CSV table of C-alpha atoms in Angstrom, one decimal:
chain,number,residue,atom,x,y,z
R,63,MET,CA,-52.0,113.2,19.9
R,64,ILE,CA,-50.8,112.7,16.3
R,65,SER,CA,-47.5,111.3,17.6
R,66,ALA,CA,-49.4,109.0,20.0
R,67,LEU,CA,-51.6,107.6,17.2
R,68,ASN,CA,-48.6,107.0,14.9
R,69,ARG,CA,-46.9,105.1,17.8
R,70,LEU,CA,-50.0,103.1,18.2
R,71,VAL,CA,-49.9,102.2,14.5
R,72,SER,CA,-46.3,101.2,14.8
R,73,LEU,CA,-47.1,99.0,17.8
R,74,VAL,CA,-49.8,97.3,15.9
R,75,GLU,CA,-47.3,96.3,13.2
R,76,GLU,CA,-44.8,95.1,15.7
R,77,HIS,CA,-47.3,92.8,17.5
R,78,LEU,CA,-49.8,91.8,14.8
R,79,GLY,CA,-50.0,88.2,16.1
R,80,GLU,CA,-50.4,89.3,19.7
R,81,GLU,CA,-53.1,90.9,21.9
R,82,LEU,CA,-52.5,94.6,21.8
R,83,ASP,CA,-52.3,96.3,25.3
R,84,VAL,CA,-53.8,99.7,24.4
R,85,HIS,CA,-54.2,100.6,28.1
R,86,ALA,CA,-50.4,100.2,28.8
R,87,LEU,CA,-49.5,102.1,25.6
R,88,ALA,CA,-51.9,105.0,26.5
R,89,ARG,CA,-50.3,105.2,30.0
R,90,GLU,CA,-46.8,105.3,28.4
R,91,LEU,CA,-47.9,108.1,26.1
R,92,GLY,CA,-49.4,110.1,28.8
R,93,THR,CA,-53.0,109.8,27.7
R,94,THR,CA,-56.0,107.4,28.3
R,95,GLU,CA,-57.2,104.3,26.4
R,96,TYR,CA,-60.6,106.0,26.1
R,97,HIS,CA,-59.2,109.1,24.4
R,98,LEU,CA,-56.8,107.1,22.2
R,99,ARG,CA,-59.5,104.8,20.9
R,100,ARG,CA,-62.0,107.7,20.3
R,101,MET,CA,-59.4,109.7,18.4
R,102,PHE,CA,-58.3,106.7,16.3
R,103,SER,CA,-61.8,105.8,15.2
R,104,SER,CA,-62.7,109.5,14.5
R,105,LEU,CA,-59.6,110.1,12.3
R,106,ALA,CA,-59.2,106.7,10.7
R,107,GLY,CA,-62.8,106.2,9.9
R,108,MET,CA,-62.8,102.7,11.6
R,109,PRO,CA,-62.4,101.3,15.1
R,110,LEU,CA,-59.0,100.3,16.2
R,111,SER,CA,-60.1,96.7,16.5
R,112,GLU,CA,-61.2,96.7,12.8
R,113,TYR,CA,-57.9,98.2,11.7
R,114,VAL,CA,-56.0,95.5,13.6
R,115,ARG,CA,-58.1,92.8,12.0
R,116,ARG,CA,-57.6,94.2,8.5
R,117,ARG,CA,-53.9,94.5,8.9
R,118,ARG,CA,-53.6,90.9,10.3
R,119,MET,CA,-55.6,89.6,7.4
R,120,THR,CA,-53.5,91.6,4.9
R,121,VAL,CA,-50.3,90.1,6.1
R,122,ALA,CA,-51.9,86.7,6.6
R,123,ALA,CA,-53.1,86.7,3.0
R,124,ALA,CA,-49.5,86.6,1.8
R,125,ASP,CA,-48.8,83.5,3.9
R,126,VAL,CA,-52.0,81.9,2.5
R,127,VAL,CA,-51.1,82.6,-1.1
R,128,ARG,CA,-47.5,81.4,-0.7
R,129,GLY,CA,-48.8,78.0,0.5
R,130,ALA,CA,-45.7,77.1,2.5
R,131,ASP,CA,-47.6,76.4,5.8
R,132,ASP,CA,-50.9,74.7,6.6
R,133,LEU,CA,-53.8,77.0,7.5
R,134,LEU,CA,-53.8,76.2,11.2
R,135,SER,CA,-50.1,77.2,11.5
R,136,ILE,CA,-50.9,80.5,9.7
R,137,ALA,CA,-53.9,81.1,12.0
R,138,VAL,CA,-51.9,80.6,15.2
R,139,ARG,CA,-49.1,82.8,13.9
R,140,HIS,CA,-51.6,85.6,13.4
R,141,GLY,CA,-53.2,85.4,16.8
R,142,TYR,CA,-56.1,82.9,16.2
R,143,GLY,CA,-56.6,79.8,18.2
R,144,SER,CA,-58.3,77.8,15.5
R,145,ALA,CA,-58.5,77.5,11.7
R,146,GLU,CA,-62.3,78.2,12.0
R,147,ALA,CA,-61.9,81.5,13.8
R,148,PHE,CA,-59.1,82.5,11.4
R,149,GLY,CA,-61.3,81.6,8.4
R,150,ARG,CA,-64.2,83.7,9.6
R,151,ALA,CA,-62.0,86.7,10.1
R,152,PHE,CA,-60.3,86.1,6.8
R,153,ARG,CA,-63.6,85.9,4.9
R,154,ALA,CA,-64.9,89.0,6.6
R,155,VAL,CA,-62.0,91.1,5.3
R,156,HIS,CA,-61.3,89.5,1.9
R,157,GLY,CA,-64.8,88.2,0.9
R,158,ALA,CA,-63.5,84.6,0.4
R,159,GLY,CA,-62.1,81.9,2.6
R,160,PRO,CA,-58.4,81.1,2.9
R,161,GLY,CA,-58.8,77.8,1.1
R,162,ASP,CA,-60.4,79.5,-1.9
R,163,VAL,CA,-57.7,82.2,-1.9
R,164,ARG,CA,-54.9,79.6,-1.7
R,165,ARG,CA,-56.5,77.8,-4.7
R,166,ASP,CA,-57.4,80.9,-6.8
R,167,GLY,CA,-54.9,83.5,-5.7
R,168,GLY,CA,-57.6,85.9,-4.7
R,169,PRO,CA,-59.7,88.0,-4.2
R,170,LEU,CA,-57.6,90.0,-1.8
R,171,ARG,CA,-58.4,93.3,-0.1
R,172,THR,CA,-55.4,95.1,1.2
R,173,GLN,CA,-55.4,97.4,4.2
R,174,PRO,CA,-52.4,99.8,3.9
R,175,GLN,CA,-50.5,100.8,7.1
R,176,LEU,CA,-52.0,104.1,8.4
R,177,ARG,CA,-50.0,107.2,9.0
R,178,PHE,CA,-51.5,110.2,10.7
R,179,ARG,CA,-50.6,113.7,9.7
R,180,LEU,CA,-51.9,117.0,11.0
R,181,THR,CA,-52.7,119.6,8.3
R,182,VAL,CA,-53.4,123.0,9.9
R,183,GLU,CA,-55.6,125.0,7.5
R,184,GLY,CA,-57.6,127.3,9.8
R,185,SER,CA,-60.4,127.2,7.4
R,186,ILE,CA,-63.1,126.5,10.1
R,187,PRO,CA,-62.8,128.8,13.1
R,188,MET,CA,-64.1,127.0,16.2
R,189,ASP,CA,-65.9,129.1,18.7
R,190,THR,CA,-64.9,127.2,21.9
R,191,ARG,CA,-64.9,127.8,25.6
R,192,ILE,CA,-63.8,125.6,28.5
R,193,VAL,CA,-66.1,125.5,31.5
R,194,GLU,CA,-66.0,123.7,34.9
R,195,ARG,CA,-69.2,122.2,36.2
R,196,PRO,CA,-70.1,120.6,39.5
R,197,ALA,CA,-71.8,117.2,39.4
R,198,PHE,CA,-75.3,117.3,38.0
R,199,ARG,CA,-78.0,115.0,36.6
R,200,LEU,CA,-79.6,114.7,33.2
R,201,ILE,CA,-83.2,113.6,33.3
R,202,GLY,CA,-85.7,112.8,30.5
R,203,HIS,CA,-86.7,110.0,28.2
R,204,ALA,CA,-84.0,107.6,27.2
R,205,THR,CA,-83.8,104.9,24.5
R,206,ARG,CA,-81.1,102.8,22.7
R,207,VAL,CA,-80.4,103.9,19.1
R,208,PRO,CA,-77.7,103.0,16.5
R,209,LEU,CA,-74.9,105.6,15.9
R,210,ILE,CA,-75.3,107.4,12.6
R,211,TYR,CA,-72.5,109.9,11.6
R,212,GLN,CA,-74.2,111.7,8.7
R,213,GLY,CA,-77.7,113.1,8.4
R,214,VAL,CA,-80.7,112.9,10.6
R,215,ASN,CA,-80.9,109.8,12.8
R,216,PRO,CA,-84.5,108.5,12.2
R,217,HIS,CA,-84.4,106.4,15.3
R,218,ILE,CA,-83.9,109.5,17.4
R,219,GLN,CA,-86.6,111.4,15.4
R,220,ARG,CA,-89.1,108.7,16.1
R,221,HIS,CA,-88.3,108.7,19.8
R,222,ILE,CA,-88.8,112.4,20.1
R,223,ALA,CA,-92.0,112.4,17.9
R,224,ALA,CA,-93.5,109.8,20.2
R,225,LEU,CA,-93.5,112.2,23.1
R,226,PRO,CA,-96.6,114.2,23.8
R,227,GLN,CA,-96.2,117.9,23.0
R,228,GLU,CA,-96.9,118.9,26.6
R,229,GLU,CA,-94.0,116.6,27.8
R,230,HIS,CA,-91.5,118.9,26.1
R,231,GLN,CA,-92.8,121.9,28.1
R,232,ARG,CA,-92.8,119.8,31.3
R,233,LEU,CA,-89.1,119.0,30.7
R,234,LYS,CA,-88.2,122.6,30.0
R,235,ASP,CA,-89.9,123.6,33.3
R,236,LEU,CA,-87.7,121.1,35.2
R,237,SER,CA,-84.5,122.5,33.8
R,238,ASP,CA,-82.5,124.3,36.5
R,239,ALA,CA,-78.8,123.8,35.6
R,240,GLU,CA,-76.4,124.4,32.7
R,241,PRO,CA,-76.5,123.5,29.9
R,242,GLY,CA,-80.1,125.0,29.9
R,243,GLY,CA,-83.2,124.1,27.9
R,244,LEU,CA,-84.0,120.9,26.1
R,245,LEU,CA,-81.0,118.8,25.4
R,246,GLN,CA,-79.9,116.0,23.1
R,247,VAL,CA,-77.7,113.6,25.1
R,248,THR,CA,-75.7,110.7,23.9
R,249,ASP,CA,-74.1,108.3,26.4
R,250,ASP,CA,-72.6,104.8,26.6
R,251,ILE,CA,-70.7,105.1,23.3
R,252,ASP,CA,-68.1,102.4,22.6
R,253,PRO,CA,-64.7,104.1,22.6
R,254,ASP,CA,-64.1,102.6,19.1
R,255,ALA,CA,-67.4,104.2,18.0
R,256,PRO,CA,-68.1,102.3,14.8
R,257,GLU,CA,-71.2,103.5,12.9
R,258,GLY,CA,-74.2,101.3,13.8
R,259,THR,CA,-73.0,100.7,17.4
R,260,GLU,CA,-75.8,101.2,19.9
R,261,LEU,CA,-75.7,104.1,22.3
R,262,THR,CA,-78.1,105.6,24.8
R,263,TYR,CA,-79.9,108.7,23.6
R,264,LEU,CA,-81.8,110.9,26.2
R,265,HIS,CA,-84.2,113.7,25.3
R,266,GLY,CA,-84.2,115.8,28.5
R,267,VAL,CA,-82.7,118.5,30.6
R,268,ALA,CA,-80.0,119.2,33.1
R,269,VAL,CA,-80.9,119.6,36.8
R,270,SER,CA,-78.9,120.0,40.0
R,271,GLN,CA,-78.2,117.0,42.2
R,272,GLU,CA,-80.6,118.4,44.8
R,273,THR,CA,-83.5,118.6,42.4
R,274,PRO,CA,-86.1,115.8,43.0
R,275,GLN,CA,-86.3,113.4,40.1
R,276,PRO,CA,-89.8,112.5,38.9
R,277,GLY,CA,-90.2,108.7,39.0
R,278,ASP,CA,-91.3,108.4,35.4
R,279,LEU,CA,-88.1,109.9,34.0
R,280,ASP,CA,-84.8,108.3,33.2
R,281,ALA,CA,-81.6,109.7,34.6
R,282,ILE,CA,-77.9,110.0,33.8
R,283,GLU,CA,-75.6,111.0,36.7
R,284,VAL,CA,-72.8,113.3,35.5
R,285,ARG,CA,-69.7,113.7,37.6
R,286,ALA,CA,-68.0,117.1,38.2
R,287,GLY,CA,-65.4,118.1,35.7
R,288,MET,CA,-64.3,120.3,32.8
R,289,TRP,CA,-66.2,120.6,29.5
R,290,ALA,CA,-65.2,121.9,26.1
R,291,VAL,CA,-68.2,123.8,24.6
R,292,PHE,CA,-68.3,124.3,20.9
R,293,ARG,CA,-70.8,126.7,19.4
R,294,THR,CA,-72.1,126.0,15.8
R,295,SER,CA,-74.5,127.8,13.5
R,296,GLY,CA,-75.8,126.8,10.1
R,297,PRO,CA,-77.8,124.0,8.4
R,298,TYR,CA,-79.1,121.4,10.8
R,299,PRO,CA,-77.8,118.8,11.5
R,300,GLN,CA,-74.9,119.2,9.0
R,301,ALA,CA,-73.2,122.1,10.7
R,302,LEU,CA,-73.3,120.3,14.1
R,303,GLN,CA,-72.0,117.1,12.6
R,304,THR,CA,-69.2,119.0,10.8
R,305,ALA,CA,-68.1,120.6,14.0
R,306,TRP,CA,-68.3,117.3,15.9
R,307,ALA,CA,-65.9,115.8,13.3
R,308,ALA,CA,-63.6,118.8,13.4
R,309,THR,CA,-63.1,118.4,17.2
R,310,ALA,CA,-61.2,115.2,16.4
R,311,THR,CA,-59.4,116.4,13.2
R,312,GLU,CA,-58.5,119.9,14.3
R,313,TRP,CA,-59.3,120.9,17.9
R,314,PHE,CA,-58.0,118.0,20.0
R,315,PRO,CA,-54.8,117.5,18.1
R,316,SER,CA,-54.0,121.2,18.5
R,317,ASN,CA,-55.1,121.8,22.1
R,318,PRO,CA,-53.9,120.4,25.5
R,319,TRP,CA,-57.1,118.6,26.3
R,320,ARG,CA,-58.4,115.1,25.9
R,321,LEU,CA,-61.8,113.4,26.1
R,322,ARG,CA,-62.8,111.8,29.4
R,323,PRO,CA,-65.7,109.3,29.8
R,324,GLY,CA,-69.1,110.9,30.0
R,325,PRO,CA,-72.1,111.9,27.9
R,326,SER,CA,-71.9,114.4,25.0
R,327,ILE,CA,-74.6,117.0,25.1
R,328,VAL,CA,-76.2,119.2,22.4
R,329,ALA,CA,-78.1,122.3,23.5
R,330,VAL,CA,-80.1,124.0,20.7
R,331,LEU,CA,-80.0,127.8,21.4
R,332,GLU,CA,-81.9,129.0,18.3
R,333,ARG,CA,-83.6,127.3,15.3
R,334,ALA,CA,-85.6,128.0,12.3
R,335,ALA,CA,-89.3,127.1,12.5
R,336,ASP,CA,-88.7,124.0,10.2
R,337,PHE,CA,-85.4,123.1,12.0
R,338,SER,CA,-83.5,123.5,8.7
R,339,SER,CA,-80.9,125.6,10.5
R,340,ALA,CA,-79.9,126.1,14.1
R,341,THR,CA,-77.4,127.5,16.5
R,342,CYS,CA,-76.2,124.9,18.9
R,343,GLU,CA,-73.7,124.2,21.6
R,344,LEU,CA,-71.9,120.9,21.7
R,345,TRP,CA,-70.7,120.0,25.2
R,346,MET,CA,-67.9,117.4,25.4
R,347,PRO,CA,-66.4,116.2,28.7
R,348,VAL,CA,-62.6,116.8,28.8
R,349,GLU,CA,-59.6,116.8,31.1
R,350,PRO,CA,-56.0,118.2,30.7
R,351,ALA,CA,-53.9,116.1,28.4
């Protein structure tokens, strides 16, 4: 995976002024575009699309400052069809338009070329198991929320708090498949996964495909496949979020599995009365790499 990401970075440099065919590269490297984009954004801390834009504008800034070509020629060279579109992208990265930078010599914000390296420390043992599950259904109450990487997501908190107390017990009673109990489900996540991107959050349970679905509940159909299940214990939600990040930085680069499209599921096995700490299982859909 690390080798694939570095090949991706090299390809970005070779084709900065062209549309990047990530799907073709992923196929050439024996992985999927979905997994490649998810791993890139997790490890780089930014979506691939944002990295490409920053690198384009870093190189384009040198052309702007030199002043040898007009701005439209520079825009076309770096993959933009108009000076206006180029100017918007340039300002978003550098905080000033190309005309201002040409006149004043700055400000400029440089995006260095990334290089991925794997450091194996073994400092965080990961309690993991691989399970195979038939197709099942997730049912409950769904909403759209922004992605937040650190701390409690207040949008999710409000969604859960708005449900009547008896509704939680009703959902528990409907659960008849693994993972068991009340679940925290995230779905429809952009493969680049920038913070703030909207996703679907479902507070609900897993049921078999044969189980009748109450008409007032939302549903997510989950296809059959393999799952990596990570067990975490400690302060909530910090321990869970640390384990989630470690799947990208440690587990996937070191194991012959890759993410496949599908929901991520958190099952809370035990928790303190005030939810300050918890033991959880994080279920992530995977396939052989």
